[in-house]
PDB file of C-alpha atoms in Angstrom:
ATOM      1  CA  MET J 232       0.115   0.120   0.081  1.00  0.00           C
ATOM      2  CA  ARG J 233       1.398   3.506  -1.046  1.00  0.00           C
ATOM      3  CA  ILE J 234       0.358   7.296   1.127  1.00  0.00           C
ATOM      4  CA  SER J 235      -0.570   8.428  -2.194  1.00  0.00           C
ATOM      5  CA  GLU J 236      -3.609   5.969  -2.201  1.00  0.00           C
ATOM      6  CA  LEU J 237      -4.029   7.044   0.867  1.00  0.00           C
ATOM      7  CA  MET J 238      -3.723  10.714   0.649  1.00  0.00           C
ATOM      8  CA  GLN J 239      -6.675   9.991  -2.375  1.00  0.00           C
ATOM      9  CA  ALA J 240      -9.320  10.342   0.465  1.00  0.00           C
ATOM     10  CA  PRO J 241      -9.437  13.350   2.412  1.00  0.00           C
ATOM     11  CA  ARG J 242     -10.884  11.980   5.513  1.00  0.00           C
ATOM     12  CA  ARG J 243      -8.200   9.052   6.141  1.00  0.00           C
ATOM     13  CA  THR J 244      -5.188  11.999   5.329  1.00  0.00           C
ATOM     14  CA  ARG J 245      -7.135  14.400   8.237  1.00  0.00           C
ATOM     15  CA  ARG J 246      -7.521  11.398  10.135  1.00  0.00           C
ATOM     16  CA  LEU J 247      -3.134  10.143   9.690  1.00  0.00           C
ATOM     17  CA  VAL J 248      -2.719  13.783  10.169  1.00  0.00           C
ATOM     18  CA  GLN J 249      -4.605  13.682  13.876  1.00  0.00           C
ATOM     19  CA  ILE J 250      -2.403  10.516  14.652  1.00  0.00           C
ATOM     20  CA  VAL J 251       0.957  12.293  13.437  1.00  0.00           C
ATOM     21  CA  ARG J 252       0.268  14.974  15.740  1.00  0.00           C
ATOM     22  CA  LEU J 253      -0.961  12.968  18.426  1.00  0.00           C
ATOM     23  CA  CYS J 254       1.578  10.629  18.346  1.00  0.00           C
ATOM     24  CA  ALA J 255       4.124  13.947  18.369  1.00  0.00           C
ATOM     25  CA  SER J 256       2.294  15.340  21.236  1.00  0.00           C
ATOM     26  CA  HIS J 257       2.588  12.748  23.302  1.00  0.00           C
ATOM     27  CA  GLY J 258       6.319  12.084  23.195  1.00  0.00           C
ATOM     28  CA  LEU J 259       6.197   9.723  20.593  1.00  0.00           C
ATOM     29  CA  GLY J 260       7.378  11.368  17.105  1.00  0.00           C
ATOM     30  CA  TYR J 261      10.474   9.415  17.034  1.00  0.00           C
ATOM     31  CA  LEU J 262       8.301   6.600  15.498  1.00  0.00           C
ATOM     32  CA  VAL J 263       6.354   8.469  13.036  1.00  0.00           C
ATOM     33  CA  ALA J 264      10.126   9.971  11.937  1.00  0.00           C
ATOM     34  CA  LYS J 265      11.091   5.813  11.907  1.00  0.00           C
ATOM     35  CA  LEU J 266       8.486   5.211   9.207  1.00  0.00           C
ATOM     36  CA  ASP J 267       9.341   8.281   6.875  1.00  0.00           C
ATOM     37  CA  ILE J 268       5.668   9.098   6.876  1.00  0.00           C
ATOM     38  CA  ALA J 269       5.540  12.863   8.384  1.00  0.00           C
ATOM     39  CA  GLU J 270       7.273  14.597   5.027  1.00  0.00           C
ATOM     40  CA  HIS J 271       4.624  12.689   2.518  1.00  0.00           C
ATOM     41  CA  LEU J 272       1.665  14.487   4.628  1.00  0.00           C
ATOM     42  CA  PRO J 273       0.353  18.000   2.988  1.00  0.00           C
ATOM     43  CA  GLY J 274       1.871  21.129   4.007  1.00  0.00           C
ATOM     44  CA  TRP J 275      -1.177  22.202   5.482  1.00  0.00           C
ATOM     45  CA  ALA J 276      -0.955  19.470   8.687  1.00  0.00           C
ATOM     46  CA  ARG J 277       2.165  21.597  10.231  1.00  0.00           C
ATOM     47  CA  ILE J 278       4.080  18.643  12.339  1.00  0.00           C
ATOM     48  CA  PRO J 279       7.188  20.101  14.006  1.00  0.00           C
ATOM     49  CA  PRO J 280      10.314  18.534  13.690  1.00  0.00           C
ATOM     50  CA  LEU J 281      10.791  15.044  14.472  1.00  0.00           C
ATOM     51  CA  SER J 282      13.608  12.939  15.953  1.00  0.00           C
ATOM     52  CA  LYS J 283      14.844   9.052  15.676  1.00  0.00           C
ATOM     53  CA  SER J 284      16.297   8.872  18.720  1.00  0.00           C
ATOM     54  CA  GLU J 285      14.375  10.632  21.022  1.00  0.00           C
ATOM     55  CA  LYS J 286      12.879   7.536  22.891  1.00  0.00           C
ATOM     56  CA  PRO J 287      10.988   8.194  26.033  1.00  0.00           C
ATOM     57  CA  GLN J 288      11.395   6.060  29.385  1.00  0.00           C
ATOM     58  CA  ASP J 289       7.996   5.413  29.433  1.00  0.00           C
ATOM     59  CA  LEU J 290       7.047   4.463  26.361  1.00  0.00           C
ATOM     60  CA  PRO J 291       4.318   1.472  27.820  1.00  0.00           C
ATOM     61  CA  VAL J 292       2.218   4.654  29.001  1.00  0.00           C
ATOM     62  CA  ARG J 293       3.107   7.359  26.783  1.00  0.00           C
ATOM     63  CA  PHE J 294       1.742   4.573  24.094  1.00  0.00           C
ATOM     64  CA  ALA J 295      -1.751   3.591  25.814  1.00  0.00           C
ATOM     65  CA  LYS J 296      -2.810   6.967  26.382  1.00  0.00           C
ATOM     66  CA  VAL J 297      -1.989   7.899  22.627  1.00  0.00           C
ATOM     67  CA  LEU J 298      -4.405   4.508  22.176  1.00  0.00           C
ATOM     68  CA  GLU J 299      -6.669   5.885  24.110  1.00  0.00           C
ATOM     69  CA  GLU J 300      -7.037   9.475  22.725  1.00  0.00           C
ATOM     70  CA  LEU J 301      -7.307   7.816  19.143  1.00  0.00           C
ATOM     71  CA  GLY J 302     -10.982   6.561  20.228  1.00  0.00           C
ATOM     72  CA  PRO J 303     -13.046   3.033  19.733  1.00  0.00           C
ATOM     73  CA  THR J 304     -10.450   1.415  16.895  1.00  0.00           C
ATOM     74  CA  ALA J 305      -7.411   1.977  18.738  1.00  0.00           C
ATOM     75  CA  VAL J 306      -9.027   1.269  22.101  1.00  0.00           C
ATOM     76  CA  LYS J 307     -10.247  -2.180  20.745  1.00  0.00           C
ATOM     77  CA  PHE J 308      -6.823  -2.679  19.446  1.00  0.00           C
ATOM     78  CA  GLY J 309      -5.362  -2.062  22.763  1.00  0.00           C
ATOM     79  CA  GLN J 310      -7.642  -4.258  24.152  1.00  0.00           C
ATOM     80  CA  MET J 311      -6.534  -7.326  21.565  1.00  0.00           C
ATOM     81  CA  LEU J 312      -2.459  -6.443  22.206  1.00  0.00           C
ATOM     82  CA  SER J 313      -3.463  -6.774  25.722  1.00  0.00           C
ATOM     83  CA  SER J 314      -4.235 -10.529  25.440  1.00  0.00           C
ATOM     84  CA  ARG J 315      -0.880 -11.124  23.986  1.00  0.00           C
ATOM     85  CA  PRO J 316       1.920 -11.495  26.547  1.00  0.00           C
ATOM     86  CA  ASP J 317       3.285 -13.964  23.565  1.00  0.00           C
ATOM     87  CA  LEU J 318       4.199 -10.398  21.748  1.00  0.00           C
ATOM     88  CA  LEU J 319       4.704  -7.208  24.520  1.00  0.00           C
ATOM     89  CA  PRO J 320       6.275  -7.176  27.799  1.00  0.00           C
ATOM     90  CA  PRO J 321       4.365  -6.883  31.089  1.00  0.00           C
ATOM     91  CA  GLU J 322       4.854  -3.346  31.706  1.00  0.00           C
ATOM     92  CA  TYR J 323       2.778  -3.026  28.306  1.00  0.00           C
ATOM     93  CA  ILE J 324       0.059  -5.353  29.055  1.00  0.00           C
ATOM     94  CA  GLU J 325      -0.595  -4.083  32.523  1.00  0.00           C
ATOM     95  CA  GLU J 326      -1.260   0.444  30.884  1.00  0.00           C
ATOM     96  CA  LEU J 327      -3.132  -1.556  27.465  1.00  0.00           C
ATOM     97  CA  GLU J 328      -5.492  -3.285  30.188  1.00  0.00           C
ATOM     98  CA  ARG J 329      -6.318  -0.301  31.757  1.00  0.00           C
ATOM     99  CA  ILE J 330      -7.719   1.734  29.118  1.00  0.00           C
ATOM    100  CA  CYS J 331      -9.514  -1.302  27.847  1.00  0.00           C
ATOM    101  CA  HIS J 332     -11.793  -0.856  30.801  1.00  0.00           C
ATOM    102  CA  HIS J 333     -12.619   3.295  30.761  1.00  0.00           C
ATOM    103  CA  VAL J 334     -13.963   3.789  27.889  1.00  0.00           C
ATOM    104  CA  ALA J 335     -16.751   7.237  27.403  1.00  0.00           C
ATOM    105  CA  PRO J 336     -20.487   6.550  26.640  1.00  0.00           C
ATOM    106  CA  PHE J 337     -21.884   8.685  24.192  1.00  0.00           C
ATOM    107  CA  ASN J 338     -25.084  11.085  24.853  1.00  0.00           C
ATOM    108  CA  PRO J 339     -28.438   8.623  25.529  1.00  0.00           C
ATOM    109  CA  ASP J 340     -30.216  10.941  23.213  1.00  0.00           C
ATOM    110  CA  LYS J 341     -27.817  10.010  20.462  1.00  0.00           C
ATOM    111  CA  ALA J 342     -29.136   6.476  20.980  1.00  0.00           C
ATOM    112  CA  ARG J 343     -32.370   7.074  20.733  1.00  0.00           C
ATOM    113  CA  GLN J 344     -31.509   9.027  17.482  1.00  0.00           C
ATOM    114  CA  ILE J 345     -29.634   6.032  16.162  1.00  0.00           C
ATOM    115  CA  ILE J 346     -32.809   3.280  17.111  1.00  0.00           C
ATOM    116  CA  GLY J 347     -35.574   5.753  15.704  1.00  0.00           C
ATOM    117  CA  GLU J 348     -33.565   5.891  12.398  1.00  0.00           C
ATOM    118  CA  GLU J 349     -33.161   2.433  11.910  1.00  0.00           C
ATOM    119  CA  LEU J 350     -36.222   0.882  13.458  1.00  0.00           C
ATOM    120  CA  GLU J 351     -37.378   4.540  10.932  1.00  0.00           C
ATOM    121  CA  ILE J 352     -39.720   5.137  13.776  1.00  0.00           C
ATOM    122  CA  ASP J 353     -40.093   7.516  16.655  1.00  0.00           C
ATOM    123  CA  THR J 354     -38.371   6.099  20.011  1.00  0.00           C
ATOM    124  CA  SER J 355     -41.563   7.669  21.892  1.00  0.00           C
ATOM    125  CA  GLN J 356     -43.979   5.341  20.421  1.00  0.00           C
ATOM    126  CA  LEU J 357     -41.440   2.008  21.193  1.00  0.00           C
ATOM    127  CA  PHE J 358     -40.177   2.970  24.267  1.00  0.00           C
ATOM    128  CA  ARG J 359     -41.858   3.793  27.527  1.00  0.00           C
ATOM    129  CA  ASN J 360     -38.299   4.169  29.391  1.00  0.00           C
ATOM    130  CA  PHE J 361     -34.944   4.666  28.201  1.00  0.00           C
ATOM    131  CA  SER J 362     -32.692   4.985  30.587  1.00  0.00           C
ATOM    132  CA  GLU J 363     -30.184   7.984  30.161  1.00  0.00           C
ATOM    133  CA  GLU J 364     -26.851   6.178  32.314  1.00  0.00           C
ATOM    134  CA  PRO J 365     -26.133   3.103  29.630  1.00  0.00           C
ATOM    135  CA  LEU J 366     -25.357   0.059  31.643  1.00  0.00           C
ATOM    136  CA  ALA J 367     -21.772  -0.406  29.761  1.00  0.00           C
ATOM    137  CA  SER J 368     -20.334   1.756  27.226  1.00  0.00           C
ATOM    138  CA  GLY J 369     -17.446  -0.229  24.993  1.00  0.00           C
ATOM    139  CA  SER J 370     -15.062   1.161  22.283  1.00  0.00           C
ATOM    140  CA  ILE J 371     -17.978  -0.304  19.593  1.00  0.00           C
ATOM    141  CA  ALA J 372     -21.692  -0.052  21.272  1.00  0.00           C
ATOM    142  CA  GLN J 373     -23.489   0.782  24.546  1.00  0.00           C
ATOM    143  CA  VAL J 374     -26.341  -0.686  26.522  1.00  0.00           C
ATOM    144  CA  HIS J 375     -29.103   0.678  27.942  1.00  0.00           C
ATOM    145  CA  GLU J 376     -32.219  -0.723  30.260  1.00  0.00           C
ATOM    146  CA  ALA J 377     -35.792   0.047  28.851  1.00  0.00           C
ATOM    147  CA  THR J 378     -39.104  -0.443  28.880  1.00  0.00           C
ATOM    148  CA  LEU J 379     -41.138  -1.416  25.894  1.00  0.00           C
ATOM    149  CA  LYS J 380     -44.801   0.764  26.035  1.00  0.00           C
ATOM    150  CA  ASP J 381     -45.858  -2.954  27.128  1.00  0.00           C
ATOM    151  CA  GLY J 382     -44.253  -3.582  29.798  1.00  0.00           C
ATOM    152  CA  THR J 383     -41.726  -5.327  28.581  1.00  0.00           C
ATOM    153  CA  ASN J 384     -38.070  -4.976  30.453  1.00  0.00           C
ATOM    154  CA  ILE J 385     -35.472  -4.957  27.820  1.00  0.00           C
ATOM    155  CA  VAL J 386     -31.554  -3.954  27.110  1.00  0.00           C
ATOM    156  CA  VAL J 387     -30.947  -2.058  23.725  1.00  0.00           C
ATOM    157  CA  LYS J 388     -27.093  -2.103  23.004  1.00  0.00           C
ATOM    158  CA  VAL J 389     -26.697   0.760  20.453  1.00  0.00           C
ATOM    159  CA  ARG J 390     -23.310   1.098  18.200  1.00  0.00           C
ATOM    160  CA  ARG J 391     -21.174   4.429  18.363  1.00  0.00           C
ATOM    161  CA  PRO J 392     -22.135   6.827  15.649  1.00  0.00           C
ATOM    162  CA  GLN J 393     -20.803   6.650  12.584  1.00  0.00           C
ATOM    163  CA  ILE J 394     -18.877   3.607  13.650  1.00  0.00           C
ATOM    164  CA  ARG J 395     -18.814   1.933  10.643  1.00  0.00           C
ATOM    165  CA  LYS J 396     -17.028   4.574   8.910  1.00  0.00           C
ATOM    166  CA  VAL J 397     -14.696   5.094  11.610  1.00  0.00           C
ATOM    167  CA  VAL J 398     -13.489   1.793  12.211  1.00  0.00           C
ATOM    168  CA  GLU J 399     -13.292   1.136   8.161  1.00  0.00           C
ATOM    169  CA  ASP J 400     -10.885   4.670   7.725  1.00  0.00           C
ATOM    170  CA  ASP J 401      -8.780   3.451  10.881  1.00  0.00           C
ATOM    171  CA  LEU J 402      -8.270  -0.181   9.673  1.00  0.00           C
ATOM    172  CA  TYR J 403      -7.087   1.342   6.468  1.00  0.00           C
ATOM    173  CA  ILE J 404      -4.622   3.309   7.588  1.00  0.00           C
ATOM    174  CA  MET J 405      -3.226   0.603  10.245  1.00  0.00           C
ATOM    175  CA  GLN J 406      -2.600  -1.979   7.432  1.00  0.00           C
ATOM    176  CA  PHE J 407      -1.092   0.976   6.278  1.00  0.00           C
ATOM    177  CA  LEU J 408       1.259   1.629   9.022  1.00  0.00           C
ATOM    178  CA  ALA J 409       1.893  -1.664   9.779  1.00  0.00           C
ATOM    179  CA  GLU J 410       3.141  -2.172   6.458  1.00  0.00           C
ATOM    180  CA  GLN J 411       5.579   0.764   7.125  1.00  0.00           C
ATOM    181  CA  ALA J 412       5.995  -0.514  10.119  1.00  0.00           C
ATOM    182  CA  ASP J 413       7.753  -3.805   9.031  1.00  0.00           C
ATOM    183  CA  ARG J 414      10.281  -2.688   6.898  1.00  0.00           C
ATOM    184  CA  LEU J 415      12.100  -1.881   9.762  1.00  0.00           C
ATOM    185  CA  GLU J 416      13.801  -4.572  11.740  1.00  0.00           C
ATOM    186  CA  GLU J 417      12.957  -4.219  14.931  1.00  0.00           C
ATOM    187  CA  PHE J 418       9.431  -4.474  14.237  1.00  0.00           C
ATOM    188  CA  LYS J 419       9.645  -7.981  12.161  1.00  0.00           C
ATOM    189  CA  PRO J 420       9.369  -9.450  15.048  1.00  0.00           C
ATOM    190  CA  PHE J 421       5.477  -8.909  15.490  1.00  0.00           C
ATOM    191  CA  ARG J 422       3.881  -9.608  12.297  1.00  0.00           C
ATOM    192  CA  LEU J 423       2.110  -5.973  12.185  1.00  0.00           C
ATOM    193  CA  PRO J 424       0.483  -6.794   8.769  1.00  0.00           C
ATOM    194  CA  MET J 425      -0.797 -10.007   9.635  1.00  0.00           C
ATOM    195  CA  LEU J 426      -1.983  -8.815  13.303  1.00  0.00           C
ATOM    196  CA  VAL J 427      -3.403  -5.990  11.642  1.00  0.00           C
ATOM    197  CA  GLU J 428      -5.135  -8.360   9.148  1.00  0.00           C
ATOM    198  CA  GLU J 429      -6.538 -10.226  12.071  1.00  0.00           C
ATOM    199  CA  PHE J 430      -7.826  -7.250  14.769  1.00  0.00           C
ATOM    200  CA  GLY J 431      -9.507  -6.426  11.406  1.00  0.00           C
ATOM    201  CA  ARG J 432     -11.736  -9.547  10.970  1.00  0.00           C
ATOM    202  CA  GLY J 433     -12.614  -9.504  14.749  1.00  0.00           C
ATOM    203  CA  ILE J 434     -13.908  -6.364  15.239  1.00  0.00           C
ATOM    204  CA  ARG J 435     -15.574  -6.293  11.630  1.00  0.00           C
ATOM    205  CA  ARG J 436     -17.725  -9.536  13.386  1.00  0.00           C
ATOM    206  CA  GLU J 437     -18.120  -7.653  16.216  1.00  0.00           C
ATOM    207  CA  LEU J 438     -20.019  -4.300  14.155  1.00  0.00           C
ATOM    208  CA  ASN J 439     -22.876  -7.201  13.006  1.00  0.00           C
ATOM    209  CA  LEU J 440     -25.260  -7.326  16.253  1.00  0.00           C
ATOM    210  CA  MET J 441     -27.151  -9.699  14.626  1.00  0.00           C
ATOM    211  CA  THR J 442     -24.836 -11.986  14.971  1.00  0.00           C
ATOM    212  CA  GLU J 443     -23.823 -10.936  18.146  1.00  0.00           C
ATOM    213  CA  ALA J 444     -27.869 -11.665  18.992  1.00  0.00           C
ATOM    214  CA  SER J 445     -27.958 -15.078  17.590  1.00  0.00           C
ATOM    215  CA  HIS J 446     -25.427 -16.183  19.563  1.00  0.00           C
ATOM    216  CA  THR J 447     -27.011 -15.088  22.496  1.00  0.00           C
ATOM    217  CA  HIS J 448     -30.103 -16.597  21.393  1.00  0.00           C
ATOM    218  CA  ARG J 449     -28.374 -19.688  21.451  1.00  0.00           C
ATOM    219  CA  PHE J 450     -26.501 -19.097  24.307  1.00  0.00           C
ATOM    220  CA  TYR J 451     -30.084 -18.832  26.343  1.00  0.00           C
ATOM    221  CA  LYS J 452     -31.430 -21.979  24.222  1.00  0.00           C
ATOM    222  CA  ALA J 453     -28.322 -24.263  25.579  1.00  0.00           C
TER     223      ALA J 453
END
């Protein structure tokens, strides 16, 4: 994958610039420098000069913080990495486990709007009550308690706004970065392109809530 191909999509270009800037602001600019990305970014990006040798001592903390601030896809990737002690040392696993349990919820009004648009119905005609506070909030979706008009108590799982587009853009950029990193000797042992490809298959399955509902139904019957 060439960076020129990525740059043909303005939304993905903006996202790559955001990633580079965030890495630089958290002291991970040396990684960006090693991948030779900044020099190919558009002029408006305004990336500060990066050094390949300025490796911070608290790298695990900074790495986890960058993933946390990048949002759902990156947090989910961190979650996967936290289950791979065969790839990462304990200090990385500890930091990545921390961010997996802290995902901010999105507005319940937005959740109701998404439900209404998906079902093509005014949610006031569907629910007697819909909890303002979610039961749980994850990187892909969040869960609300609700009561139907007939009094049936249910839980509703709602995907985050625009999550499909966000995930696909991020996966494309991650694949590009993985291929760039795989050219460097220090990253080869991680087999990053294969790791990102495996992660992509998993997160796309999680986006399909019908599959999850089917599995839940089978579990209930068993």
